[in-house]
Short mmCIF file of C-alpha atoms in Angstrom, two decimals:
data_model
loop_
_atom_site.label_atom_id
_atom_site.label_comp_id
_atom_site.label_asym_id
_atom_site.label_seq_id
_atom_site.Cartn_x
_atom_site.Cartn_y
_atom_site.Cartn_z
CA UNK A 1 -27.43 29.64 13.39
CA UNK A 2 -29.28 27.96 10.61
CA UNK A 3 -26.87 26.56 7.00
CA UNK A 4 -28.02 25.85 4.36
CA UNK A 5 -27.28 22.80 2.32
CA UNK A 6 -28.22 23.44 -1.07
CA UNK A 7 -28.19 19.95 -3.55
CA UNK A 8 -29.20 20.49 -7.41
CA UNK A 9 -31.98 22.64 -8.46
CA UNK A 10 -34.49 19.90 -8.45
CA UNK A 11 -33.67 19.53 -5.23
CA UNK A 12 -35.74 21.09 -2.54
CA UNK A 13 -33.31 23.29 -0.10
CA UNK A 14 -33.41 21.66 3.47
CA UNK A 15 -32.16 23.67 6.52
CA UNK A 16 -30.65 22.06 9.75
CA UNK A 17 -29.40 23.47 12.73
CA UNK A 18 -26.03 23.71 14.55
CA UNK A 19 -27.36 21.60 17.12
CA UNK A 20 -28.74 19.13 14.10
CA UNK A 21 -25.78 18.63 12.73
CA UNK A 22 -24.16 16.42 15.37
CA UNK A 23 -27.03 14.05 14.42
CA UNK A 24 -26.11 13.42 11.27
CA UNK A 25 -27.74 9.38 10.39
CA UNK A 26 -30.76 11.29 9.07
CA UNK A 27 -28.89 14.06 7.42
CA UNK A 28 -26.85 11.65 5.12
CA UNK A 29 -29.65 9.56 4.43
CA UNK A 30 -31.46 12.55 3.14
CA UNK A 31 -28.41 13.76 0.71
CA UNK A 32 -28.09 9.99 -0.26
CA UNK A 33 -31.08 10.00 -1.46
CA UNK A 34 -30.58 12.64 -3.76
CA UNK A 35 -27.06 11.53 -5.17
CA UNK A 36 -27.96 9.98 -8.77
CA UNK A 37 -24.32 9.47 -10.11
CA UNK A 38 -22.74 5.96 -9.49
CA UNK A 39 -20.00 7.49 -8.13
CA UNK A 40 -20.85 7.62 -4.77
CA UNK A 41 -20.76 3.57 -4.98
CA UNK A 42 -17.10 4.06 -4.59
CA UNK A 43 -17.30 5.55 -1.03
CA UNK A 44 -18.42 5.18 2.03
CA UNK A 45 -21.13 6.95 3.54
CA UNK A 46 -20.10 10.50 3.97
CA UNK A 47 -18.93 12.28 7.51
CA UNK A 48 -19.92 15.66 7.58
CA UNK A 49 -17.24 18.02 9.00
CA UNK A 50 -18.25 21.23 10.53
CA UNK A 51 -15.35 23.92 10.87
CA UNK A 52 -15.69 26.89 13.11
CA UNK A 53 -15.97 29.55 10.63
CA UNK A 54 -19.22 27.76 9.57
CA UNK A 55 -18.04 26.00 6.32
CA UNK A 56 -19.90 22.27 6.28
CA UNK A 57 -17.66 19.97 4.16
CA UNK A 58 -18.44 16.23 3.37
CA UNK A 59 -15.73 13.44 4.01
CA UNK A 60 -15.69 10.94 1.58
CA UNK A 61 -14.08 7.76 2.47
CA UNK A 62 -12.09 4.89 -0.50
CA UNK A 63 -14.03 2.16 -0.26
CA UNK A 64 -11.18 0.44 -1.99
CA UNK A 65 -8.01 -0.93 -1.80
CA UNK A 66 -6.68 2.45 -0.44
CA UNK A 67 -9.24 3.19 2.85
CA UNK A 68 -6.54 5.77 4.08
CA UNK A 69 -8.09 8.13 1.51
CA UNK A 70 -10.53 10.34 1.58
CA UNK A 71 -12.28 13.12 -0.58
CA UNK A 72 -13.60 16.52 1.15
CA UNK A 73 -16.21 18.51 -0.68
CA UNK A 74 -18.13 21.73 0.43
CA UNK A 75 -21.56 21.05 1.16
CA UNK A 76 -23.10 23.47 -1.51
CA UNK A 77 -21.69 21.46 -4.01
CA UNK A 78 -23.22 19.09 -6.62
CA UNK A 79 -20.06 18.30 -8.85
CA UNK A 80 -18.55 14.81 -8.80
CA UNK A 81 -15.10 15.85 -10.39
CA UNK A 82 -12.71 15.26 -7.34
CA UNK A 83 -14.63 12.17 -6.83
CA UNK A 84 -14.01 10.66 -10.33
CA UNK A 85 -10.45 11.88 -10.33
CA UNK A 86 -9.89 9.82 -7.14
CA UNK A 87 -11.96 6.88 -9.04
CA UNK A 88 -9.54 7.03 -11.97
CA UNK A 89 -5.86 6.64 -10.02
CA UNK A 90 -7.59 4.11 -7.56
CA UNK A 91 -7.57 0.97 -9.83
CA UNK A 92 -8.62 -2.49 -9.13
CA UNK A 93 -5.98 -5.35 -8.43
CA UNK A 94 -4.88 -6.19 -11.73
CA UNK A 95 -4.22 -3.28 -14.03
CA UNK A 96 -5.15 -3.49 -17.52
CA UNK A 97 -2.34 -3.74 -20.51
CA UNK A 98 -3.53 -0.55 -21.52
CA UNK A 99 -3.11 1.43 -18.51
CA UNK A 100 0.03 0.11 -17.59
CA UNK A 101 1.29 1.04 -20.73
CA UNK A 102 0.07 5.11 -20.71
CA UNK A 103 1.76 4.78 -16.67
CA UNK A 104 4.88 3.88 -18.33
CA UNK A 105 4.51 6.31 -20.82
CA UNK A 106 4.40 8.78 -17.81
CA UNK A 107 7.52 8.09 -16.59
CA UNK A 108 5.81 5.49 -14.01
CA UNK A 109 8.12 2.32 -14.03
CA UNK A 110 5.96 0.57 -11.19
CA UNK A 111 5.55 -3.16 -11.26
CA UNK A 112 3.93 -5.24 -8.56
CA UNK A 113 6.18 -8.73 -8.71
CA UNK A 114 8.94 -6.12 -7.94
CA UNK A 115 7.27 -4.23 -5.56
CA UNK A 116 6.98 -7.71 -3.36
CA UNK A 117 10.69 -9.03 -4.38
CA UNK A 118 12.32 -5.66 -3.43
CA UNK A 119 10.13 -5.10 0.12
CA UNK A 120 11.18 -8.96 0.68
CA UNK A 121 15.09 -8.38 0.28
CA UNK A 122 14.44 -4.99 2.26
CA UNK A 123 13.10 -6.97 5.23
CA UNK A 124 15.71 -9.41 4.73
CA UNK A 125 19.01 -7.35 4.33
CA UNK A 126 17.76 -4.50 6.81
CA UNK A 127 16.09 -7.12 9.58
CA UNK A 128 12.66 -5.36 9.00
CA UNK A 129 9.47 -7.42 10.74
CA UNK A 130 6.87 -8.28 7.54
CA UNK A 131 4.56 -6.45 9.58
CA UNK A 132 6.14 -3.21 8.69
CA UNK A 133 3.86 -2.73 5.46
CA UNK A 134 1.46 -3.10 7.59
CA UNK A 135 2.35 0.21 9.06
CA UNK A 136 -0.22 3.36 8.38
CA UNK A 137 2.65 5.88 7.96
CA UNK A 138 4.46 3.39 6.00
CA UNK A 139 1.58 2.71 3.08
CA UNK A 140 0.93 6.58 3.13
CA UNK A 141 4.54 7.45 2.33
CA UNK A 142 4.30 4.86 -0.56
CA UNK A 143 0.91 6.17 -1.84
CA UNK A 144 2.21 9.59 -2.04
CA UNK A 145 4.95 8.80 -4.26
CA UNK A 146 2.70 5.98 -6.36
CA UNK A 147 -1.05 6.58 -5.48
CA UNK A 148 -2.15 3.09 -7.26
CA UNK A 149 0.31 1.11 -5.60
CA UNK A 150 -0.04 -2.37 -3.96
CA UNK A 151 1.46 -3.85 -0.66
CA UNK A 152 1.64 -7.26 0.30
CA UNK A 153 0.79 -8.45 3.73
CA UNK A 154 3.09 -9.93 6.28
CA UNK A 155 2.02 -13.78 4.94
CA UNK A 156 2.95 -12.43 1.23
CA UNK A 157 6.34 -11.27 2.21
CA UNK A 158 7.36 -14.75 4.31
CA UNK A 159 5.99 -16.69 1.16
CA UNK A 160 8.08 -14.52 -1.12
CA UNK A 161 11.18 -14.97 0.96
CA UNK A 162 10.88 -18.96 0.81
CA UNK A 163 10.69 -18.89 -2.94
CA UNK A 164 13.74 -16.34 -3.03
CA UNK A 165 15.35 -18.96 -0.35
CA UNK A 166 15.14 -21.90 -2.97
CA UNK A 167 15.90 -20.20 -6.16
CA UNK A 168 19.14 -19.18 -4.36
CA UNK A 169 19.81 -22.52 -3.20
CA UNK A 170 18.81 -23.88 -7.02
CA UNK A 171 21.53 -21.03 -8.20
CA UNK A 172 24.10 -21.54 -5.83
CA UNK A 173 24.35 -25.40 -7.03
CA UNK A 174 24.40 -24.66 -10.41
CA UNK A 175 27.55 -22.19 -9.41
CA UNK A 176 29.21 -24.82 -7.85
CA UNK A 177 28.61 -27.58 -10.42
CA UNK A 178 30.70 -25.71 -12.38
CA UNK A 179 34.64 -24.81 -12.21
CA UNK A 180 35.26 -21.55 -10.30
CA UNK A 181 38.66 -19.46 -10.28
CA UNK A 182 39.37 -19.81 -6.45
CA UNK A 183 38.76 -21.74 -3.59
CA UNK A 184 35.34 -22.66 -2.00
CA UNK A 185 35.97 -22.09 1.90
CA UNK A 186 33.52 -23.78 4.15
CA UNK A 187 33.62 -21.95 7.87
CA UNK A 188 30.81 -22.61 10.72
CA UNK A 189 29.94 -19.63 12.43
CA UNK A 190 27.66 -18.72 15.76
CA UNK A 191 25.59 -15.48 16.57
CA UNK A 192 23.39 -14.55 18.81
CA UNK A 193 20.04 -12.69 17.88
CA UNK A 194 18.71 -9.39 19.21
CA UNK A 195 15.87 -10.97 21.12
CA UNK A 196 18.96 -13.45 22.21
CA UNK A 197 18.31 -17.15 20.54
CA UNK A 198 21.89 -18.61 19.77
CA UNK A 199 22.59 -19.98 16.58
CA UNK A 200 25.40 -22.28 14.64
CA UNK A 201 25.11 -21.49 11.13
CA UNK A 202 27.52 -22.68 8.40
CA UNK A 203 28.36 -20.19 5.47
CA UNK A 204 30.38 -20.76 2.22
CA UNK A 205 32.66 -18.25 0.84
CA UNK A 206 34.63 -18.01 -2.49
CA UNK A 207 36.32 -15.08 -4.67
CA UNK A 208 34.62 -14.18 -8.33
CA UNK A 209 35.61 -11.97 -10.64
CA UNK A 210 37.23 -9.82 -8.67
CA UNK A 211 34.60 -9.76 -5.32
CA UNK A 212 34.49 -11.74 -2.49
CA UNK A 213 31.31 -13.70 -2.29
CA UNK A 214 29.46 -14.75 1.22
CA UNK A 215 26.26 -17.15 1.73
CA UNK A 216 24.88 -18.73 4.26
CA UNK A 217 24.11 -22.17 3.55
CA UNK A 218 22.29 -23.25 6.93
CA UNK A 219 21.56 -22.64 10.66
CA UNK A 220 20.37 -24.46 13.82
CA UNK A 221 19.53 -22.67 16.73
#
């Protein structure tokens, strides 16, 4: 069976076999060299995908900050649309003014200091390792809802939660500094971990406007 991949009219049609197609360095480097548009800059060398009905499609793979993706096109195609859409909602690290601003304007309230402060308290409050947004199913859930979003690695998230640490401590003595409508309670208090290290900690507890308050002040294992 012989298919035909067709490029633009200036283009002379080549034809490769079934059996041709599995040996595909030469075949790319052929249709690379008659892709013109900068486009293809953005992505990785294609794959070419051959179904079983006979349709040839090319895989184009994010060379960006979101490799997950890819971009399929049939292989009698010339058109760069899909590939300049994907271009467009994959932005660089720091996104301009401007295009934050038409985002918001589209109901998109993303921010990235809050994307690391709220994935910080979620690994703190639920006992989540940092290496969870490292996960591939995790990122792809997130990129569905937000395609342009940003995770921070594991190293990020431990920073994060040592600044959080001291700007609570930093808080927590300016509460106490100052008079408080109940009782400060002092009570030590010992634990043992899932992966079984013991620890002593010592926690603080008062009552504030109607709520009971609870922080841990410090541990020793």
């Amino acid at each position: 069976m012989v298919i035909s991949l067709r490029r633009r009219p200036s283009v002379r049609i080549c034809h490769f076999s079934c059996a041709q197609i599995s040996l595909t360095a030469n075949l790319i480097a052929h249709l690379q060299s008659t892709w013109r548009s900068s486009v293809y800059d953005h992505f990785h060398a294609p794959t070419i995908v051959c179904h079983l009905d006979g349709h040839i499609m090319h895989k184009f793979m994010c060379r960006s900050i979101h490799p997950t993706i890819c971009v399929s096109r049939a292989d009698y195609e010339d058109s760069t649309s899909n590939l300049k859409r994907h271009i467009e909602l994959c932005e660089p690290m720091d996104t301009p003014e401007a295009q934050t601003m038409q985002d918001f304007a589209h109901g998109v309230t993303y921010s990235w200091p809050q994307v690391r402060y709220l994935i910080a308290m979620w690994c703190v409050c639920s006992h989540c390792p940092f290496s969870i947004v490292e996960d591939r199913e995790f990122q792809k859930l997130l990129q569905m809802l937000y395609l342009k979003i940003r995770l921070p690695s594991h190293f990020t998230i431990a920073r994060d939660i040592r600044v959080i640490t001291d700007s609570a401590e930093t808080s927590l003595i300016k509460l106490f500094k100052v008079s408080t409508d109940s009782l400060v309670h002092l009570c030590v208090d010992g634990w043992t971990s899932p992966n079984v290290f013991s620890y002593l900690g010592i926690t603080v507890h008062w009552h504030h406007q109607a709520s009971i308050h609870h922080v841990l002040l410090d541990y020793v294992q």
